[in-house]
mmCIF file of C-alpha atoms and ligand atoms in Angstrom:
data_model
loop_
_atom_site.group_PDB
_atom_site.id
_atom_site.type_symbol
_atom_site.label_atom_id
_atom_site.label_comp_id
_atom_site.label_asym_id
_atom_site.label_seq_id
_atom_site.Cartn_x
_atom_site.Cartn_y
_atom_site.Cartn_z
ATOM 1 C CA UNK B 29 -64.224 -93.162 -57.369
ATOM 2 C CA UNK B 30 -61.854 -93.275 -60.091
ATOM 3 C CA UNK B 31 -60.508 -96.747 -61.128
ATOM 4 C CA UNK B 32 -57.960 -97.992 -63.419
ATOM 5 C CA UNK B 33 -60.467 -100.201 -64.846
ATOM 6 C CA UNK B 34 -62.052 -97.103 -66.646
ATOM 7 C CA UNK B 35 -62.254 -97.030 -69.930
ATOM 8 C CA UNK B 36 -60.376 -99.871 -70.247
ATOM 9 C CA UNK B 37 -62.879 -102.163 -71.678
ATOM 10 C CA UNK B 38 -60.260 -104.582 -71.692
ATOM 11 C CA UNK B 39 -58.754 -105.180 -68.489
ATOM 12 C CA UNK B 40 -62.698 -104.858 -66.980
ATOM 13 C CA UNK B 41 -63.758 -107.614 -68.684
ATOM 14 C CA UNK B 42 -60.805 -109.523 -67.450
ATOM 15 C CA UNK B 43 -61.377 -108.269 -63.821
ATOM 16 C CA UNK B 44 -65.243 -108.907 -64.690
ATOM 17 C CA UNK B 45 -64.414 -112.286 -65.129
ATOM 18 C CA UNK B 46 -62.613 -113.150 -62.001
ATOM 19 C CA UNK B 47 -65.672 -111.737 -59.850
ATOM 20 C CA UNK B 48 -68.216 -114.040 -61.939
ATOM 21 C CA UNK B 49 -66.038 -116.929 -60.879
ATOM 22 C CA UNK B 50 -65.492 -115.789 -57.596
ATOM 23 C CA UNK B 51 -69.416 -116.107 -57.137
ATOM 24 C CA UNK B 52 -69.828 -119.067 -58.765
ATOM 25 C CA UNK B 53 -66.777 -120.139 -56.201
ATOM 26 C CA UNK B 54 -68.620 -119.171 -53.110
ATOM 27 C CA UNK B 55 -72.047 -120.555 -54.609
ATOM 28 C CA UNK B 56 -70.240 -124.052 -54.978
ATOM 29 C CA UNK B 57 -69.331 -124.157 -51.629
ATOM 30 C CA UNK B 58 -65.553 -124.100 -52.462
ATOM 31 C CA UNK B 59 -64.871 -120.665 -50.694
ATOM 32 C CA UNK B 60 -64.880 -120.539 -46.887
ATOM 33 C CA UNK B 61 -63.727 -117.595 -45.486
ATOM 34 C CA UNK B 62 -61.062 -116.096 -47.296
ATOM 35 C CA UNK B 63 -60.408 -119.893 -48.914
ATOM 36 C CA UNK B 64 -58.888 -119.568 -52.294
ATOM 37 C CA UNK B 65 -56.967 -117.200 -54.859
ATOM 38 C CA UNK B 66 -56.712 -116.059 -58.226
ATOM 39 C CA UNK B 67 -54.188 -113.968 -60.330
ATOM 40 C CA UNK B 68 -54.488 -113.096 -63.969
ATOM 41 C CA UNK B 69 -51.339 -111.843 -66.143
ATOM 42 C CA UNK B 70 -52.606 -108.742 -67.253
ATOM 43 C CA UNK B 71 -49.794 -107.427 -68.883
ATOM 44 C CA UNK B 72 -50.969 -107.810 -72.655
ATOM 45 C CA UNK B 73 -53.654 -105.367 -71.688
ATOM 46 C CA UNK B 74 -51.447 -102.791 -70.310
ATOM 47 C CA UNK B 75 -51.000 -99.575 -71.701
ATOM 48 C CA UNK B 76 -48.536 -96.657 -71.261
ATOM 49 C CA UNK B 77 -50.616 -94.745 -68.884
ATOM 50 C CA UNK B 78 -51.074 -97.849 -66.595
ATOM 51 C CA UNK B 79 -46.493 -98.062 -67.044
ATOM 52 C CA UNK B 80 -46.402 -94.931 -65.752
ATOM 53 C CA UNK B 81 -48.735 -94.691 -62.820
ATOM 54 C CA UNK B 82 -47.234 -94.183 -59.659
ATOM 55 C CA UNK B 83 -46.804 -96.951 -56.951
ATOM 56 C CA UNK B 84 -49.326 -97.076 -53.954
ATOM 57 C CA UNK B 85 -47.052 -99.142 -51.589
ATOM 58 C CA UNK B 86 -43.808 -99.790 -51.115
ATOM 59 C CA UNK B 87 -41.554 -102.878 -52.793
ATOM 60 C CA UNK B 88 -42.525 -105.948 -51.441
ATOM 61 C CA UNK B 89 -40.582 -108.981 -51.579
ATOM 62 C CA UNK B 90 -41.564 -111.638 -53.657
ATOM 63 C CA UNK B 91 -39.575 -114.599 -51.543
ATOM 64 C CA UNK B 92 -37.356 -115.143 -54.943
ATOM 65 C CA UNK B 93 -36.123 -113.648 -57.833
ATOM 66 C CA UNK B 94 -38.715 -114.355 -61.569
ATOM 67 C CA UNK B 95 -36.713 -113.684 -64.297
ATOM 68 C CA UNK B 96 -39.315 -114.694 -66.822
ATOM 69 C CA UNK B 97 -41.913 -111.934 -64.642
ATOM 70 C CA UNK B 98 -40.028 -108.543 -65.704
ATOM 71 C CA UNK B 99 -42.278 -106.343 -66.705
ATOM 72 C CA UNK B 100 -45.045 -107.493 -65.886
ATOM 73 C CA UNK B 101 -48.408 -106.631 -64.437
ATOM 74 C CA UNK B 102 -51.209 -108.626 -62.347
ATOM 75 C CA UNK B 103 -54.685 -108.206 -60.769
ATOM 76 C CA UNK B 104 -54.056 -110.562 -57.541
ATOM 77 C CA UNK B 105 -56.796 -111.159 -54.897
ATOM 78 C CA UNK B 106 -56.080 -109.782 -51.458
ATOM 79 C CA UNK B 107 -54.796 -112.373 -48.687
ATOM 80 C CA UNK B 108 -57.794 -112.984 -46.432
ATOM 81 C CA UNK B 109 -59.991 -111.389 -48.502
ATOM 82 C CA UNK B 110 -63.379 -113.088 -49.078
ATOM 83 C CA UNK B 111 -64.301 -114.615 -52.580
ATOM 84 C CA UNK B 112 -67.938 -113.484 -52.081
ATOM 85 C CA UNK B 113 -66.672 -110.396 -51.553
ATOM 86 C CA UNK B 114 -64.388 -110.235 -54.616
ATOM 87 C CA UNK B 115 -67.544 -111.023 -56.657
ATOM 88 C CA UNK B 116 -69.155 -107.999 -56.197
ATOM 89 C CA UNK B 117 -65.918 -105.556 -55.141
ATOM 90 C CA UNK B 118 -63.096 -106.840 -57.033
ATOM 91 C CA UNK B 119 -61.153 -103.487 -56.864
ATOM 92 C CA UNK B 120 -61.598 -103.672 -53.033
ATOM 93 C CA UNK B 121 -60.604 -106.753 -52.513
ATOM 94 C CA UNK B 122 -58.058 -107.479 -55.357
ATOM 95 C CA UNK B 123 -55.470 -105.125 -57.039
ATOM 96 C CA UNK B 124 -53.443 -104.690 -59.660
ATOM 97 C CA UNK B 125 -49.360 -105.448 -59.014
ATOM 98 C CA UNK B 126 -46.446 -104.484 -61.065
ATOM 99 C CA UNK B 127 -43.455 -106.763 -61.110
ATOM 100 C CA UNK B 128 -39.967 -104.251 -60.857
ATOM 101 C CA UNK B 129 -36.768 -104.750 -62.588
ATOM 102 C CA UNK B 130 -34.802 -106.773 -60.345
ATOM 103 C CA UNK B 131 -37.590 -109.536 -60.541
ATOM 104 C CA UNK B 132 -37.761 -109.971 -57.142
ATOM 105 C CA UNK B 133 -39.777 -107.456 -56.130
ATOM 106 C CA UNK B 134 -43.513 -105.452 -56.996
ATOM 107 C CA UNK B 135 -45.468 -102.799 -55.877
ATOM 108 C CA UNK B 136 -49.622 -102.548 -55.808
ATOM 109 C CA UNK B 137 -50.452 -99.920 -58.380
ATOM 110 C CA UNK B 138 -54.086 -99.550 -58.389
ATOM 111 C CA UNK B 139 -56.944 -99.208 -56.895
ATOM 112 C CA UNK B 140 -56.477 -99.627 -53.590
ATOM 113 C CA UNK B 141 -53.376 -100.794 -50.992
ATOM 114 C CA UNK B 142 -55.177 -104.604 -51.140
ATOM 115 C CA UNK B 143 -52.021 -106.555 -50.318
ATOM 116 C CA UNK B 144 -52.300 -109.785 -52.986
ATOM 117 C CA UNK B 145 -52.594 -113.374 -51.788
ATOM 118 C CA UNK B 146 -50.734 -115.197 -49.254
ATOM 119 C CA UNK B 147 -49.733 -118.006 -52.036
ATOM 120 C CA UNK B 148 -48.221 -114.988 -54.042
ATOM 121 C CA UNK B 149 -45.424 -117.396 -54.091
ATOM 122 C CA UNK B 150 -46.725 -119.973 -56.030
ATOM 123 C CA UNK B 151 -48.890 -118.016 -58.165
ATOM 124 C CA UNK B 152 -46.079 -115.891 -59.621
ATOM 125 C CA UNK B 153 -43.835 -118.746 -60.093
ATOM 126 C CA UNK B 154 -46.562 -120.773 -62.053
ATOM 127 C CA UNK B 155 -46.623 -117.324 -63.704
ATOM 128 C CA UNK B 156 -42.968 -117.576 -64.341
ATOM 129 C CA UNK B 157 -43.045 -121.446 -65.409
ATOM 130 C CA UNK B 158 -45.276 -120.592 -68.111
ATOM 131 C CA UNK B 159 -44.176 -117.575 -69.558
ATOM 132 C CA UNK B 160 -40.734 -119.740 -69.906
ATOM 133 C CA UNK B 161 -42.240 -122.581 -71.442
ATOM 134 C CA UNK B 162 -43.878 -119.614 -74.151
ATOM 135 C CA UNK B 163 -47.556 -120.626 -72.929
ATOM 136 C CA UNK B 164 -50.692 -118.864 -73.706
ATOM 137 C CA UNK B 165 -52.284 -119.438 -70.788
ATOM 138 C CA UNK B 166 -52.837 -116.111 -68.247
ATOM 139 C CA UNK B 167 -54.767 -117.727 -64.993
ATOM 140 C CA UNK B 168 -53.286 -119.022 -61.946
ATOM 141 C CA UNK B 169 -56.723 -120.450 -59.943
ATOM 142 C CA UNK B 170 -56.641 -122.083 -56.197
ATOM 143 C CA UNK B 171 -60.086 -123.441 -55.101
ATOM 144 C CA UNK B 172 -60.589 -125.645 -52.006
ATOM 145 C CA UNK B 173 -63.466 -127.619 -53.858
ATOM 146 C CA UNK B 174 -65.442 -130.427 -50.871
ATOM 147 C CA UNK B 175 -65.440 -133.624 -53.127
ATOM 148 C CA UNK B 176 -62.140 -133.366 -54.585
ATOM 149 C CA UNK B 177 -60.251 -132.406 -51.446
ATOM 150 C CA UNK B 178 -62.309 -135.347 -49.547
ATOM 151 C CA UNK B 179 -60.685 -137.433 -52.146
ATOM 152 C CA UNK B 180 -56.960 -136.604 -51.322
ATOM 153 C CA UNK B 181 -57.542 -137.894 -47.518
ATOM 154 C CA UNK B 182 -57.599 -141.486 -49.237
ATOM 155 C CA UNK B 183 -54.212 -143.036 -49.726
ATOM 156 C CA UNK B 184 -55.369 -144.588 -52.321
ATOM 157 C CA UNK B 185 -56.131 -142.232 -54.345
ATOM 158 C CA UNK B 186 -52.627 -140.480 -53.833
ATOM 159 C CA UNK B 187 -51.138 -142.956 -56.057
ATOM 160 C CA UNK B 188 -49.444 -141.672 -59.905
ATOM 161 C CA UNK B 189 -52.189 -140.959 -62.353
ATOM 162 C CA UNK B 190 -54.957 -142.857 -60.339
ATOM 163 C CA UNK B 191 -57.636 -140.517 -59.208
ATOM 164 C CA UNK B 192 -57.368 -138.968 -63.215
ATOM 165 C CA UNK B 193 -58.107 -142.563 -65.007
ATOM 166 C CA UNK B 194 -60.976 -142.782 -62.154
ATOM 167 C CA UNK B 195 -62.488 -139.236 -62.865
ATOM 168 C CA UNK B 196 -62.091 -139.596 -66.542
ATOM 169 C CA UNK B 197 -64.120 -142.953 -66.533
ATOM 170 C CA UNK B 198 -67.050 -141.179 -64.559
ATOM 171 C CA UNK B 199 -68.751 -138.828 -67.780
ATOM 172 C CA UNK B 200 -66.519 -138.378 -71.287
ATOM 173 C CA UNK B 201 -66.685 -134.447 -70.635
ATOM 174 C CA UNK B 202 -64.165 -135.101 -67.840
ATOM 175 C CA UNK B 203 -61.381 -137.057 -70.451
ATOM 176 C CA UNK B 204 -62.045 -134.731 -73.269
ATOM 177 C CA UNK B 205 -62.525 -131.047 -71.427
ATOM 178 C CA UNK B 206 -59.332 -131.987 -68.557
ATOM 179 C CA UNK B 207 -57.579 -133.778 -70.849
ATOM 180 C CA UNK B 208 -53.896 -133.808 -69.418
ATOM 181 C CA UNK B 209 -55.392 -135.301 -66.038
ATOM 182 C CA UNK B 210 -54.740 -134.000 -62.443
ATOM 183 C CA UNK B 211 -51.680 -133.903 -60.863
ATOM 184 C CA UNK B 212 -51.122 -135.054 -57.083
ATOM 185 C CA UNK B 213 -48.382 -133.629 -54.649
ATOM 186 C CA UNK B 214 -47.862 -134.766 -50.996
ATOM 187 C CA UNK B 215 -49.677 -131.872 -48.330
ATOM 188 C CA UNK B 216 -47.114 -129.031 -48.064
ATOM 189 C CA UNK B 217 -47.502 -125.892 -45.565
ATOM 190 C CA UNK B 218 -49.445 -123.523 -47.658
ATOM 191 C CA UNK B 219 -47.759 -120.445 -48.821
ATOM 192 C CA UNK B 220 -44.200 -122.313 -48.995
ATOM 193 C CA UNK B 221 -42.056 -122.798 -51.327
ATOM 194 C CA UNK B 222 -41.678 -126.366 -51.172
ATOM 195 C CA UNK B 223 -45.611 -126.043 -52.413
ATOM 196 C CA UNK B 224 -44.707 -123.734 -55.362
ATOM 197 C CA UNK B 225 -41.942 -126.013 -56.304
ATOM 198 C CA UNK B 226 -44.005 -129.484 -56.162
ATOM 199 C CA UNK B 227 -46.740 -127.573 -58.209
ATOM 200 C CA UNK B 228 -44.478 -126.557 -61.570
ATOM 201 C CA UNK B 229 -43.142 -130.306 -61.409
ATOM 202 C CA UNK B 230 -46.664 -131.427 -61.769
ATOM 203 C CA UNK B 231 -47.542 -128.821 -63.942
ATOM 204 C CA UNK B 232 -44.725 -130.382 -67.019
ATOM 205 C CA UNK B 233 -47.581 -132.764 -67.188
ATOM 206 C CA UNK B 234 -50.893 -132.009 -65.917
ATOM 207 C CA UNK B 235 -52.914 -128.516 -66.476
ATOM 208 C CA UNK B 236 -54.309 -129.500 -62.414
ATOM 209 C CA UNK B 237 -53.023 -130.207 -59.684
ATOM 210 C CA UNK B 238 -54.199 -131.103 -56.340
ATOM 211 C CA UNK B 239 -52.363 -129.837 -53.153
ATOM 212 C CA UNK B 240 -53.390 -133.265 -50.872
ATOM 213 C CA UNK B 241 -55.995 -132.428 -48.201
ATOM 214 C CA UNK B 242 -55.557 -128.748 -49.021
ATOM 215 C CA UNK B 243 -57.122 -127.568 -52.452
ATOM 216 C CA UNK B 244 -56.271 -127.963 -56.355
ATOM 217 C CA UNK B 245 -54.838 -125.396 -58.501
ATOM 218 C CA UNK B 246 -55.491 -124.864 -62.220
ATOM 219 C CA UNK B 247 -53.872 -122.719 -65.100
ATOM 220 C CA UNK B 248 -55.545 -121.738 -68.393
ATOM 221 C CA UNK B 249 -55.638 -118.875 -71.251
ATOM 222 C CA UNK B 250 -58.479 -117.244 -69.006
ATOM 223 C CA UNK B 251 -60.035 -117.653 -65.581
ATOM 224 C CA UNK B 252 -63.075 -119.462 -66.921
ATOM 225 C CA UNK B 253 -60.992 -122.459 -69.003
ATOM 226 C CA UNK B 254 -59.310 -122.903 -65.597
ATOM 227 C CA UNK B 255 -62.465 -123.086 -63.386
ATOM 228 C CA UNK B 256 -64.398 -125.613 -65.985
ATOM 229 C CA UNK B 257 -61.574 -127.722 -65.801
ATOM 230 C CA UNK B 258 -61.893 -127.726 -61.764
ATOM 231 C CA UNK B 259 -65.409 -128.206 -62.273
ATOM 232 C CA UNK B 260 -65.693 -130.749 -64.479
ATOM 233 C CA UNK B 261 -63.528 -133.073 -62.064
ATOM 234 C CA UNK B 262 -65.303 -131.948 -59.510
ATOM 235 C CA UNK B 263 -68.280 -133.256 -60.974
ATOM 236 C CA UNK B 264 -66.710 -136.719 -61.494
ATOM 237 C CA UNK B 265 -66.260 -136.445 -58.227
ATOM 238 C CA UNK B 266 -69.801 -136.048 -57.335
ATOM 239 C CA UNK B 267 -70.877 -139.106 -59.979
ATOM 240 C CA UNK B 268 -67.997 -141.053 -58.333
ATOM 241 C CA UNK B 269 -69.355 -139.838 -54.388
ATOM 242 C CA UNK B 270 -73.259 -140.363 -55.600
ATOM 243 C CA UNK B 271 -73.296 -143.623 -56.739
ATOM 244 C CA UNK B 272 -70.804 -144.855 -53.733
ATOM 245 C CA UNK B 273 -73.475 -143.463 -51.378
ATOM 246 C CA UNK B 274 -75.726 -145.142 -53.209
ATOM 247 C CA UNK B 275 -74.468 -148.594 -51.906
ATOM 248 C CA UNK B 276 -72.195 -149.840 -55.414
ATOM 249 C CA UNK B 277 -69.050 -148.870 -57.015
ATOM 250 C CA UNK B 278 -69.714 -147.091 -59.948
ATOM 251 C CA UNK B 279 -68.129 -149.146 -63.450
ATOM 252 C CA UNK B 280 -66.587 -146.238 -65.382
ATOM 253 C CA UNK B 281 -66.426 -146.226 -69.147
ATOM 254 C CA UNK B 282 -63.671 -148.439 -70.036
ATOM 255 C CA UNK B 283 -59.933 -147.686 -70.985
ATOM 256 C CA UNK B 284 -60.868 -148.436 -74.605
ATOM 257 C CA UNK B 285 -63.863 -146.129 -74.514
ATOM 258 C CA UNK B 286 -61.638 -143.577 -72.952
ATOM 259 C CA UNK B 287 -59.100 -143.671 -75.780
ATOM 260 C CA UNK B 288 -61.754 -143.812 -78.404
ATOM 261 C CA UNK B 289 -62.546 -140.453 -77.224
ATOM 262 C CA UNK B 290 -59.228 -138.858 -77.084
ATOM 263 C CA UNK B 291 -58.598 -140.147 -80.625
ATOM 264 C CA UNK B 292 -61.890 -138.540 -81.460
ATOM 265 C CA UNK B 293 -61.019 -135.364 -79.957
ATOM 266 C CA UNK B 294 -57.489 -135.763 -80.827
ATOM 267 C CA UNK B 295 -56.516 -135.069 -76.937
ATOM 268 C CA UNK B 296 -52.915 -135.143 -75.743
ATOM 269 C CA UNK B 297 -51.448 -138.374 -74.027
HETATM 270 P P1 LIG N 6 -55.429 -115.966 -49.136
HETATM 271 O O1 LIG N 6 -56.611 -115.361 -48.452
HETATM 272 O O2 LIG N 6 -54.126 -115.399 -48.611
HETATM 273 O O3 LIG N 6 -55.561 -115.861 -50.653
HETATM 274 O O4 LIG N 6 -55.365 -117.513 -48.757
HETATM 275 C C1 LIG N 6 -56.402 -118.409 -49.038
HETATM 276 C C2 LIG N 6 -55.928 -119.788 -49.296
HETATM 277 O O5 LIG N 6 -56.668 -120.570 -49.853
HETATM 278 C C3 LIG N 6 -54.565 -120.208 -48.873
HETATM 279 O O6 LIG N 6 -54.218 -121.429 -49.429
HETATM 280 ZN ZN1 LIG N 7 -55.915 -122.684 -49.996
#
């Protein structure tokens, strides 16, 4: 069957990418069901022949109008479509979207009818935030990873900033490969807008953010900076979780130890 991904060395590897993570995704435990989403901007990668192809649905609403989104293109996995599944079928159970004029609308344009996430929503505003902010970055990721969502059901770990300076202390890769920290945000109904709304707040200051006892969403230039990020704090989380269940709080390197690093590395904050 013919696929827009032919002979477009390009865009496959992009779409190659997103199925590699979507196995690791399912391997990890983090992918339920249908649990999870990912959309890449693809529009750097899109050529004339892609502009012109023909619509193979009608124009769906977005919800709200993107002004920063005109023109451009996404591959979007499907809403109740299985990240196991995207790993080895991506064009079945992902397609590519084209955002129309008016900004408030798209249509699917290839390869198949595969209507895009149910968090559309807040994926294409993230989208929206960064392409107004003139960011690099091209991923929107959603993962519902165990360890990290278990942590959100603790109040005390809701607090500002708190559950960051705790992962960070639990192995240096943590502070210098997610170094803005993870942002937290109150449980909103998934899909809402209220949800997209609380996630670009966070986003002015964190590259993740956790959506409490729900999942944690990530941005980056590709899919795999934004799924190492989730994984390195997910395996602070498993330090953190291992050494509790081994009967002791764990110490954490220290604040100054912390900072040492980030000088080192010359990290943000
Ligand atoms: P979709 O199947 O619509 O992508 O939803 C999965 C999910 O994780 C919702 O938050
Ligand atoms: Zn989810």
């Amino acid at each position: 069957m013919k696929s827009i991904l032919d002979n477009r060395p390009e865009l496959a590897k992009q779409v190659g990418d997103v199925a590699e993570v979507a196995g690791y995704l399912w391997q990890k435990g983090w992918a339920e069901r249908n649990g999870g989403n990912i959309t890449i901007n693809i529009t750097d990668v899109v050529d004339d022949e892609i502009k012109s192809l023909k619509p193979i649905s009608d124009k769906i609403a977005i919800g709200r109008t993107l002004p920063n989104l005109k023109g451009c293109y996404f591959f979007c996995k499907g809403t109740n479509r299985r990240m196991r599944d995207l790993a080895r079928w991506p064009m079945d159970n992902g397609s590519v979207i084209r955002i129309l004029d008016d900004c408030a609308h798209y249509e699917i344009i290839a390869d198949n009818p595969v209507k895009p996430t149910s968090e559309l929503v807040s994926h294409l505003s993230i989208h929206d935030y960064l392409i107004g902010k003139g960011s690099s970055y091209k991923a929107v990721f959603h993962s519902h990873p165990i360890d990290l969502i278990a942590m959100t059901h603790n109040p005390a770990f809701l607090e500002k900033d708190k559950l960051t300076f705790l992962l960070w202390s639990m192995i240096p890769e943590t502070r210098a490969f997610c170094p803005r920290g993870l942002g937290i945000i109150p449980y909103e109904m998934p899909s809402s807008f209220a949800l997209a709304d609380a996630t670009i707040k966070e986003l002015e200051e964190y590259d993740v953010v956790m959506w409490e006892k729900h999942g944690v969403v990530a941005t980056g230039e590709d899919i795999m900076e934004a799924f190492d990020m989730v994984d390195t704090l997910s395996k602070s989380a498993q330090i953190y979780l291992t050494a509790k269940s081994m009967g002791f709080e764990p110490t954490g390197t220290t604040l100054e130890q912390m900072n040492e690093l980030r000088d080192a590395f010359n990290l943000p904050k």
